[in-house]
């Protein structure tokens, strides 16, 4: 840690404290060269991975894009904003838990599909049709079969 006043490389830690919230550490330092004092903070950095698209191009993870595509899939469906928010939080947690610098967009897509499948079947089919880029009606039918309750099994909508 360089001194901000004289750029000297040798500084001494006088005091270390954890913030009340427990999410940062504050250190009081003294420059051993000019004797000036300054404070540094350490915070936990939760970095989202870079998303690698199919064509190899990379993009920063953007929460807004994720929210937009999920909201679009859930348009006019009976799913509350809180439920959507919780699903997005789970997707982000999962992304962080991968602890990878880069994640293929496919992987992100699968995480979204998994959440939508739990939230709303129609939204799931909508998202899948765009995301998987269905080329024929058979692929579409396949996804519908996936979410359709089996014959003879009564499902209670919750
Ligand atoms: Zn200094």
mmCIF file of C-alpha atoms and ligand atoms in Angstrom:
data_model
loop_
_atom_site.group_PDB
_atom_site.id
_atom_site.type_symbol
_atom_site.label_atom_id
_atom_site.label_comp_id
_atom_site.label_asym_id
_atom_site.label_seq_id
_atom_site.Cartn_x
_atom_site.Cartn_y
_atom_site.Cartn_z
ATOM 1 C CA UNK A 1 0.000 0.000 0.000
ATOM 2 C CA UNK A 2 1.612 3.245 -1.175
ATOM 3 C CA UNK A 3 1.340 6.394 0.872
ATOM 4 C CA UNK A 4 -1.132 8.755 -0.901
ATOM 5 C CA UNK A 5 0.958 11.780 0.096
ATOM 6 C CA UNK A 6 4.516 10.843 -0.807
ATOM 7 C CA UNK A 7 3.982 7.526 -2.690
ATOM 8 C CA UNK A 8 6.361 5.784 -0.331
ATOM 9 C CA UNK A 9 5.819 2.031 -0.384
ATOM 10 C CA UNK A 10 6.232 1.330 3.297
ATOM 11 C CA UNK A 11 3.273 2.024 5.554
ATOM 12 C CA UNK A 12 2.471 0.770 8.990
ATOM 13 C CA UNK A 13 -0.954 -0.399 10.193
ATOM 14 C CA UNK A 14 -1.844 1.373 13.434
ATOM 15 C CA UNK A 15 -5.330 0.052 13.960
ATOM 16 C CA UNK A 16 -7.699 -2.470 12.344
ATOM 17 C CA UNK A 17 -11.447 -2.493 12.863
ATOM 18 C CA UNK A 18 -14.347 -4.419 11.407
ATOM 19 C CA UNK A 19 -17.320 -2.225 10.474
ATOM 20 C CA UNK A 20 -20.528 -2.560 12.473
ATOM 21 C CA UNK A 21 -22.188 -4.322 9.558
ATOM 22 C CA UNK A 22 -19.287 -6.738 9.418
ATOM 23 C CA UNK A 23 -18.834 -6.254 5.691
ATOM 24 C CA UNK A 24 -15.728 -4.115 5.652
ATOM 25 C CA UNK A 25 -12.443 -3.687 7.471
ATOM 26 C CA UNK A 26 -11.038 -0.268 8.220
ATOM 27 C CA UNK A 27 -7.322 0.158 8.730
ATOM 28 C CA UNK A 28 -5.598 3.225 10.068
ATOM 29 C CA UNK A 29 -2.153 3.501 8.510
ATOM 30 C CA UNK A 30 0.904 5.629 8.979
ATOM 31 C CA UNK A 31 3.514 6.318 6.350
ATOM 32 C CA UNK A 32 6.943 5.429 7.674
ATOM 33 C CA UNK A 33 8.496 8.020 5.370
ATOM 34 C CA UNK A 34 6.450 11.244 5.802
ATOM 35 C CA UNK A 35 4.596 10.174 8.952
ATOM 36 C CA UNK A 36 1.195 11.183 7.547
ATOM 37 C CA UNK A 37 -1.820 9.060 8.464
ATOM 38 C CA UNK A 38 -4.568 7.706 6.256
ATOM 39 C CA UNK A 39 -7.349 5.128 6.334
ATOM 40 C CA UNK A 40 -7.987 2.222 3.998
ATOM 41 C CA UNK A 41 -11.078 0.059 3.664
ATOM 42 C CA UNK A 42 -11.322 -3.551 2.600
ATOM 43 C CA UNK A 43 -14.589 -4.784 1.220
ATOM 44 C CA UNK A 44 -15.746 -8.147 -0.013
ATOM 45 C CA UNK A 45 -15.973 -8.067 -3.759
ATOM 46 C CA UNK A 46 -18.559 -10.316 -5.295
ATOM 47 C CA UNK A 47 -17.740 -10.267 -8.943
ATOM 48 C CA UNK A 48 -20.178 -11.659 -11.440
ATOM 49 C CA UNK A 49 -18.563 -13.718 -14.164
ATOM 50 C CA UNK A 50 -18.191 -12.532 -17.726
ATOM 51 C CA UNK A 51 -20.744 -14.146 -20.021
ATOM 52 C CA UNK A 52 -19.284 -15.896 -23.055
ATOM 53 C CA UNK A 53 -21.683 -16.062 -25.963
ATOM 54 C CA UNK A 54 -21.924 -18.889 -28.473
ATOM 55 C CA UNK A 55 -19.939 -16.931 -31.052
ATOM 56 C CA UNK A 56 -17.131 -16.495 -28.513
ATOM 57 C CA UNK A 57 -17.752 -12.830 -27.788
ATOM 58 C CA UNK A 58 -17.718 -11.749 -24.161
ATOM 59 C CA UNK A 59 -20.017 -9.414 -22.299
ATOM 60 C CA UNK A 60 -20.240 -8.193 -18.751
ATOM 61 C CA UNK A 61 -23.057 -9.761 -16.800
ATOM 62 C CA UNK A 62 -25.949 -7.302 -16.806
ATOM 63 C CA UNK A 63 -28.706 -7.732 -14.270
ATOM 64 C CA UNK A 64 -30.957 -5.472 -16.333
ATOM 65 C CA UNK A 65 -30.789 -7.801 -19.329
ATOM 66 C CA UNK A 66 -31.637 -10.795 -17.192
ATOM 67 C CA UNK A 67 -34.564 -8.961 -15.593
ATOM 68 C CA UNK A 68 -35.807 -7.867 -19.023
ATOM 69 C CA UNK A 69 -35.780 -11.341 -20.547
ATOM 70 C CA UNK A 70 -37.413 -12.961 -17.520
ATOM 71 C CA UNK A 71 -40.034 -10.221 -17.306
ATOM 72 C CA UNK A 72 -40.768 -10.623 -21.005
ATOM 73 C CA UNK A 73 -41.241 -14.369 -20.624
ATOM 74 C CA UNK A 74 -43.555 -13.764 -17.651
ATOM 75 C CA UNK A 75 -45.592 -11.042 -19.350
ATOM 76 C CA UNK A 76 -49.214 -11.143 -18.206
ATOM 77 C CA UNK A 77 -48.555 -14.275 -16.178
ATOM 78 C CA UNK A 78 -49.752 -14.455 -12.567
ATOM 79 C CA UNK A 79 -46.317 -14.173 -10.971
ATOM 80 C CA UNK A 80 -45.541 -11.414 -8.474
ATOM 81 C CA UNK A 81 -42.634 -9.004 -8.713
ATOM 82 C CA UNK A 82 -41.288 -10.411 -5.426
ATOM 83 C CA UNK A 83 -41.271 -13.924 -6.835
ATOM 84 C CA UNK A 84 -39.419 -12.734 -9.939
ATOM 85 C CA UNK A 85 -36.933 -10.867 -7.748
ATOM 86 C CA UNK A 86 -36.306 -13.992 -5.664
ATOM 87 C CA UNK A 87 -35.760 -16.084 -8.801
ATOM 88 C CA UNK A 88 -33.228 -13.556 -10.103
ATOM 89 C CA UNK A 89 -31.460 -13.573 -6.744
ATOM 90 C CA UNK A 90 -31.200 -17.378 -6.920
ATOM 91 C CA UNK A 91 -29.783 -17.198 -10.442
ATOM 92 C CA UNK A 92 -27.197 -14.626 -9.323
ATOM 93 C CA UNK A 93 -26.254 -16.673 -6.270
ATOM 94 C CA UNK A 94 -25.769 -19.685 -8.492
ATOM 95 C CA UNK A 95 -23.596 -17.657 -10.869
ATOM 96 C CA UNK A 96 -21.464 -16.452 -7.968
ATOM 97 C CA UNK A 97 -21.199 -19.927 -6.472
ATOM 98 C CA UNK A 98 -19.692 -21.183 -9.734
ATOM 99 C CA UNK A 99 -16.722 -18.984 -8.771
ATOM 100 C CA UNK A 100 -15.726 -18.804 -12.418
ATOM 101 C CA UNK A 101 -14.376 -15.782 -14.229
ATOM 102 C CA UNK A 102 -16.292 -16.727 -17.321
ATOM 103 C CA UNK A 103 -19.542 -18.574 -17.779
ATOM 104 C CA UNK A 104 -20.987 -19.658 -21.126
ATOM 105 C CA UNK A 105 -24.294 -17.977 -21.988
ATOM 106 C CA UNK A 106 -25.747 -21.502 -22.305
ATOM 107 C CA UNK A 107 -25.132 -22.063 -18.642
ATOM 108 C CA UNK A 108 -26.886 -18.831 -17.727
ATOM 109 C CA UNK A 109 -29.764 -19.786 -20.026
ATOM 110 C CA UNK A 110 -30.141 -23.135 -18.293
ATOM 111 C CA UNK A 111 -30.247 -21.421 -14.896
ATOM 112 C CA UNK A 112 -33.017 -19.144 -16.143
ATOM 113 C CA UNK A 113 -34.936 -22.090 -17.615
ATOM 114 C CA UNK A 114 -34.704 -23.974 -14.342
ATOM 115 C CA UNK A 115 -36.218 -21.053 -12.434
ATOM 116 C CA UNK A 116 -38.933 -20.408 -15.012
ATOM 117 C CA UNK A 117 -39.905 -24.065 -15.022
ATOM 118 C CA UNK A 118 -40.659 -23.754 -11.311
ATOM 119 C CA UNK A 119 -42.417 -20.403 -11.653
ATOM 120 C CA UNK A 120 -44.653 -20.716 -14.661
ATOM 121 C CA UNK A 121 -44.926 -23.313 -17.419
ATOM 122 C CA UNK A 122 -46.072 -20.844 -20.072
ATOM 123 C CA UNK A 123 -43.171 -18.513 -19.334
ATOM 124 C CA UNK A 124 -40.842 -21.478 -19.467
ATOM 125 C CA UNK A 125 -42.081 -22.442 -22.932
ATOM 126 C CA UNK A 126 -41.871 -18.828 -24.124
ATOM 127 C CA UNK A 127 -38.318 -18.461 -22.902
ATOM 128 C CA UNK A 128 -37.270 -21.849 -24.230
ATOM 129 C CA UNK A 129 -38.676 -21.085 -27.676
ATOM 130 C CA UNK A 130 -36.574 -17.939 -27.937
ATOM 131 C CA UNK A 131 -33.534 -19.229 -26.128
ATOM 132 C CA UNK A 132 -33.297 -22.589 -27.848
ATOM 133 C CA UNK A 133 -34.217 -20.988 -31.127
ATOM 134 C CA UNK A 134 -36.692 -23.689 -32.153
ATOM 135 C CA UNK A 135 -36.487 -24.499 -35.798
ATOM 136 C CA UNK A 136 -39.412 -26.781 -36.130
ATOM 137 C CA UNK A 137 -42.633 -27.708 -34.464
ATOM 138 C CA UNK A 138 -41.191 -30.986 -33.115
ATOM 139 C CA UNK A 139 -38.717 -29.164 -30.888
ATOM 140 C CA UNK A 140 -41.542 -27.023 -29.621
ATOM 141 C CA UNK A 141 -43.685 -30.076 -28.934
ATOM 142 C CA UNK A 142 -40.774 -31.619 -27.053
ATOM 143 C CA UNK A 143 -40.630 -28.753 -24.564
ATOM 144 C CA UNK A 144 -44.394 -28.773 -24.139
ATOM 145 C CA UNK A 145 -44.242 -32.491 -23.386
ATOM 146 C CA UNK A 146 -41.587 -31.728 -20.777
ATOM 147 C CA UNK A 147 -43.861 -29.444 -18.798
ATOM 148 C CA UNK A 148 -47.177 -31.185 -19.406
ATOM 149 C CA UNK A 149 -48.405 -33.207 -16.439
ATOM 150 C CA UNK A 150 -48.497 -36.924 -17.130
ATOM 151 C CA UNK A 151 -51.840 -38.411 -18.083
ATOM 152 C CA UNK A 152 -53.881 -39.568 -15.145
ATOM 153 C CA UNK A 153 -51.902 -37.528 -12.670
ATOM 154 C CA UNK A 154 -53.938 -34.736 -11.157
ATOM 155 C CA UNK A 155 -51.992 -31.591 -10.546
ATOM 156 C CA UNK A 156 -53.037 -28.918 -8.153
ATOM 157 C CA UNK A 157 -51.970 -25.479 -9.259
ATOM 158 C CA UNK A 158 -50.413 -23.538 -6.447
HETATM 159 ZN ZN1 LIG B 1 4.251 9.285 2.984
#
